[in-house]
Amino acid sequence: MIDRKEILDVFSMLNKNQISYVLLRNIDKELPDNLKEDKDIDILVKHEDKGKFQKVLYSNGFKKKIHPWDFGNNFIFLYAMDKLEFYSKGDINLDICYQLCCRSINAKEWMPIDQLINNSVWENKRCNKRYDWFELSYEDELVHLLTRCIFDKGEFNFGYRKRITELMRKVDMTEEYKRLNVVFFKFSYRLIELIEKNEFDKIVNEYMTFTEY
C-alpha cells in the first residue's frame, strides 16, 4: 500500500498553492490508507488553474507521463476539451482532467459533460475536513459515477453500485433530475427506477437501446 502521508501530502500541496480541485472518486474508500501501488488518484483541476497546477507539480518533483489510456490515434478530445494528463512521483500517480468528462458512445472520443454540471462542480464542491481535501458534491458525484459506468466502463461493478446506492439516499431527487436530464434526457426516470430496483445489470443495455427521446 502507498503510505498515507504521501497521499495526504499531495492534497496539502494543492491546498497550500490554492489550486481549485476536487477528488473525483474514492470507490471502496481506498484513500488514504488502502491505495495499492499500481493504482492512481483521480483529480479534477479547474481549467483556469491548469498552468499554475502544472508548475506546482513540476516544482514538487512530479513528472508528466504518457496517459495509460493513450494508445495513439484513439486519444481524441471533442469540443475544445483539455487532454487528460498523467503525472508520477515515486509511488504516487495522478490521473488529471480539467473538465468533468466521459467517452462518447460512438467512437469513444472524450467529451466534457454538460456545462451546467461542470459549473456546479466548483459552485458546490465539498471539503472533507477529516482529510483536508475537496470532493464533488453528492449530486455531482452521482452524475459522474453514472456517466463513468455507462459511457466509460460499460458496466457497474460492486464498488460503484454500493457508492451510487449510498448517494441516492443523500441527494434531493427533484434537483438531481435536473442534472440527469442534461446528460440522459428522457432516460433519466428509467435510470433512477433501475437503480432503485437494484437492477444495475440492465442499465447499460437499456440505455444503448433507448429510443424514446
Short mmCIF file of C-alpha atoms in Angstrom, two decimals:
data_model
loop_
_atom_site.label_atom_id
_atom_site.label_comp_id
_atom_site.label_asym_id
_atom_site.label_seq_id
_atom_site.Cartn_x
_atom_site.Cartn_y
_atom_site.Cartn_z
CA MET A 1 0.00 0.00 0.00
CA ILE A 2 1.09 3.57 -0.61
CA ASP A 3 1.98 5.44 2.57
CA ARG A 4 -0.94 7.63 3.67
CA LYS A 5 1.37 10.58 4.33
CA GLU A 6 2.49 10.62 0.70
CA ILE A 7 -1.15 10.73 -0.37
CA LEU A 8 -2.16 13.43 2.09
CA ASP A 9 0.91 15.46 1.10
CA VAL A 10 -0.49 15.70 -2.45
CA PHE A 11 -3.64 17.41 -1.21
CA SER A 12 -1.68 19.56 1.21
CA MET A 13 0.43 20.72 -1.76
CA LEU A 14 -2.69 21.63 -3.75
CA ASN A 15 -4.28 23.43 -0.81
CA LYS A 16 -1.11 25.35 0.02
CA ASN A 17 -0.84 26.61 -3.56
CA GLN A 18 -4.55 27.46 -3.76
CA ILE A 19 -5.29 25.13 -6.66
CA SER A 20 -9.00 24.65 -7.35
CA TYR A 21 -9.51 20.88 -7.49
CA VAL A 22 -11.78 18.03 -6.43
CA LEU A 23 -11.02 14.38 -5.80
CA LEU A 24 -13.16 12.63 -8.40
CA ARG A 25 -13.56 9.19 -6.91
CA ASN A 26 -12.75 7.21 -3.82
CA ILE A 27 -14.51 3.95 -4.56
CA ASP A 28 -14.18 1.39 -1.76
CA LYS A 29 -12.57 4.11 0.43
CA GLU A 30 -9.09 3.34 -0.90
CA LEU A 31 -7.77 6.77 0.09
CA PRO A 32 -5.78 7.49 2.12
CA ASP A 33 -4.99 4.13 3.77
CA ASN A 34 -5.67 1.40 1.21
CA LEU A 35 -4.36 2.57 -2.14
CA LYS A 36 -2.31 -0.09 -3.91
CA GLU A 37 0.93 0.88 -5.65
CA ASP A 38 -0.49 0.18 -9.12
CA LYS A 39 -3.50 2.47 -8.62
CA ASP A 40 -3.75 6.21 -9.28
CA ILE A 41 -5.53 9.19 -7.73
CA ASP A 42 -8.20 10.76 -9.96
CA ILE A 43 -8.35 14.53 -9.64
CA LEU A 44 -10.29 17.21 -11.49
CA VAL A 45 -8.49 20.56 -11.65
CA LYS A 46 -10.24 23.75 -12.68
CA HIS A 47 -9.34 24.69 -16.25
CA GLU A 48 -8.30 28.20 -15.22
CA ASP A 49 -5.72 26.74 -12.80
CA LYS A 50 -4.12 24.40 -15.34
CA GLY A 51 -0.89 26.36 -15.83
CA LYS A 52 -0.41 27.04 -12.13
CA PHE A 53 -1.18 23.43 -11.29
CA GLN A 54 1.41 22.12 -13.75
CA LYS A 55 4.08 24.45 -12.36
CA VAL A 56 3.30 23.28 -8.81
CA LEU A 57 3.68 19.62 -9.84
CA TYR A 58 6.98 20.17 -11.64
CA SER A 59 8.40 22.21 -8.78
CA ASN A 60 7.49 19.40 -6.37
CA GLY A 61 9.21 16.64 -8.33
CA PHE A 62 6.33 15.22 -10.37
CA LYS A 63 6.97 14.16 -13.97
CA LYS A 64 4.45 14.01 -16.80
CA LYS A 65 3.94 10.53 -18.30
CA ILE A 66 2.01 9.11 -21.23
CA HIS A 67 -1.58 8.62 -20.11
CA PRO A 68 -2.49 4.92 -19.64
CA TRP A 69 -5.48 5.39 -21.97
CA ASP A 70 -3.37 6.96 -24.72
CA PHE A 71 -2.96 4.35 -27.45
CA GLY A 72 -2.18 6.87 -30.18
CA ASN A 73 -4.98 7.78 -32.56
CA ASN A 74 -7.72 6.73 -30.13
CA PHE A 75 -6.98 9.53 -27.63
CA ILE A 76 -9.36 12.10 -29.16
CA PHE A 77 -10.98 15.04 -27.37
CA LEU A 78 -14.05 16.90 -28.60
CA TYR A 79 -15.49 20.38 -28.01
CA ALA A 80 -12.15 22.00 -27.13
CA MET A 81 -11.76 19.72 -24.11
CA ASP A 82 -8.34 19.72 -22.42
CA LYS A 83 -6.42 16.49 -22.88
CA LEU A 84 -6.25 14.12 -19.92
CA GLU A 85 -2.85 14.13 -18.20
CA PHE A 86 -0.89 11.71 -16.03
CA TYR A 87 1.84 12.61 -13.52
CA SER A 88 4.05 10.46 -11.30
CA LYS A 89 6.39 10.87 -8.35
CA GLY A 90 7.68 7.75 -6.60
CA ASP A 91 4.66 5.58 -5.82
CA ILE A 92 2.17 8.40 -6.42
CA ASN A 93 0.32 8.50 -9.75
CA LEU A 94 -2.11 11.30 -10.57
CA ASP A 95 -4.75 10.97 -13.31
CA ILE A 96 -5.78 14.55 -14.13
CA CYS A 97 -8.66 16.06 -16.06
CA TYR A 98 -9.64 19.71 -16.45
CA GLN A 99 -13.33 19.18 -17.21
CA LEU A 100 -15.75 16.62 -15.83
CA CYS A 101 -15.99 14.33 -18.83
CA CYS A 102 -16.97 10.96 -20.30
CA ARG A 103 -16.48 9.00 -23.50
CA SER A 104 -18.88 9.15 -26.44
CA ILE A 105 -20.85 6.02 -27.31
CA ASN A 106 -19.79 6.33 -30.95
CA ALA A 107 -16.01 6.26 -31.45
CA LYS A 108 -15.17 6.55 -27.74
CA GLU A 109 -13.88 10.11 -28.05
CA TRP A 110 -13.60 12.08 -24.82
CA MET A 111 -16.03 14.95 -24.29
CA PRO A 112 -16.99 17.25 -21.42
CA ILE A 113 -20.24 16.69 -19.58
CA ASP A 114 -22.84 19.45 -19.92
CA GLN A 115 -21.64 22.87 -18.75
CA LEU A 116 -24.39 23.06 -16.11
CA ILE A 117 -22.72 20.19 -14.27
CA ASN A 118 -19.19 21.44 -14.87
CA ASN A 119 -20.20 24.77 -13.35
CA SER A 120 -21.86 23.04 -10.43
CA VAL A 121 -18.63 21.18 -9.62
CA TRP A 122 -16.96 24.41 -8.49
CA GLU A 123 -20.05 26.02 -7.01
CA ASN A 124 -20.91 23.04 -4.81
CA LYS A 125 -17.68 21.17 -4.04
CA ARG A 126 -17.35 19.84 -0.50
CA CYS A 127 -14.42 19.92 1.88
CA ASN A 128 -13.64 16.62 3.56
CA LYS A 129 -12.47 18.01 6.89
CA ARG A 130 -11.17 14.67 8.11
CA TYR A 131 -8.54 14.50 5.36
CA ASP A 132 -8.46 18.16 4.30
CA TRP A 133 -9.23 17.58 0.63
CA PHE A 134 -12.07 18.70 -1.65
CA GLU A 135 -14.66 16.37 -3.17
CA LEU A 136 -17.55 16.56 -5.60
CA SER A 137 -20.94 17.38 -4.13
CA TYR A 138 -23.09 14.29 -3.69
CA GLU A 139 -25.29 15.44 -6.59
CA ASP A 140 -22.39 15.90 -9.00
CA GLU A 141 -20.67 12.72 -7.84
CA LEU A 142 -23.79 10.72 -8.62
CA VAL A 143 -23.93 12.07 -12.17
CA HIS A 144 -20.21 11.48 -12.59
CA LEU A 145 -20.32 7.85 -11.44
CA LEU A 146 -23.33 7.08 -13.63
CA THR A 147 -21.70 8.55 -16.73
CA ARG A 148 -18.46 6.74 -15.94
CA CYS A 149 -20.17 3.36 -15.63
CA ILE A 150 -22.40 3.74 -18.68
CA PHE A 151 -20.08 5.55 -21.11
CA ASP A 152 -16.54 4.70 -19.95
CA LYS A 153 -16.70 1.29 -18.32
CA GLY A 154 -19.84 -0.22 -19.86
CA GLU A 155 -20.72 -1.88 -16.56
CA PHE A 156 -21.47 -1.30 -12.89
CA ASN A 157 -19.07 -3.17 -10.62
CA PHE A 158 -19.78 -3.80 -6.95
CA GLY A 159 -17.91 -0.76 -5.61
CA TYR A 160 -19.72 1.61 -7.96
CA ARG A 161 -23.11 0.04 -7.21
CA LYS A 162 -22.55 0.46 -3.49
CA ARG A 163 -21.50 4.10 -3.76
CA ILE A 164 -24.30 5.02 -6.19
CA THR A 165 -26.85 3.47 -3.84
CA GLU A 166 -25.37 5.49 -0.93
CA LEU A 167 -25.55 8.70 -2.94
CA MET A 168 -29.17 8.10 -3.91
CA ARG A 169 -30.04 8.33 -0.21
CA LYS A 170 -28.15 11.61 0.19
CA VAL A 171 -29.48 13.71 -2.68
CA ASP A 172 -32.70 15.62 -3.32
CA MET A 173 -34.04 13.74 -6.32
CA THR A 174 -36.04 16.74 -7.56
CA GLU A 175 -32.78 18.62 -8.01
CA GLU A 176 -30.92 15.53 -9.20
CA TYR A 177 -33.31 15.01 -12.11
CA LYS A 178 -32.27 18.42 -13.44
CA ARG A 179 -28.68 17.23 -13.59
CA LEU A 180 -29.50 13.83 -15.03
CA ASN A 181 -31.75 15.29 -17.72
CA VAL A 182 -28.94 17.26 -19.35
CA VAL A 183 -27.00 14.01 -19.79
CA PHE A 184 -29.55 11.20 -20.09
CA PHE A 185 -32.63 13.15 -21.18
CA LYS A 186 -35.86 11.11 -21.07
CA PHE A 187 -33.97 8.00 -19.96
CA SER A 188 -33.33 9.67 -16.59
CA TYR A 189 -36.54 8.41 -14.99
CA ARG A 190 -35.94 4.86 -16.14
CA LEU A 191 -32.33 5.09 -14.96
CA ILE A 192 -33.40 6.01 -11.44
CA GLU A 193 -36.07 3.31 -11.47
CA LEU A 194 -33.49 0.64 -12.33
CA ILE A 195 -31.15 1.84 -9.58
CA GLU A 196 -33.93 1.84 -7.00
CA LYS A 197 -34.79 -1.74 -8.00
CA ASN A 198 -31.10 -2.71 -7.80
CA GLU A 199 -31.23 -3.79 -11.44
CA PHE A 200 -27.83 -2.40 -12.38
CA ASP A 201 -27.18 -5.20 -14.89
CA LYS A 202 -29.96 -3.84 -17.13
CA ILE A 203 -28.87 -0.20 -17.24
CA VAL A 204 -26.21 -0.14 -19.97
CA ASN A 205 -28.17 -2.23 -22.46
CA GLU A 206 -31.41 -0.35 -21.85
CA TYR A 207 -29.68 2.99 -22.29
CA MET A 208 -27.99 1.93 -25.51
CA THR A 209 -31.29 0.70 -26.97
CA PHE A 210 -33.48 3.54 -25.63
CA THR A 211 -35.33 5.30 -28.46
CA GLU A 212 -37.94 7.49 -26.76
CA TYR A 213 -36.02 10.76 -26.93
#
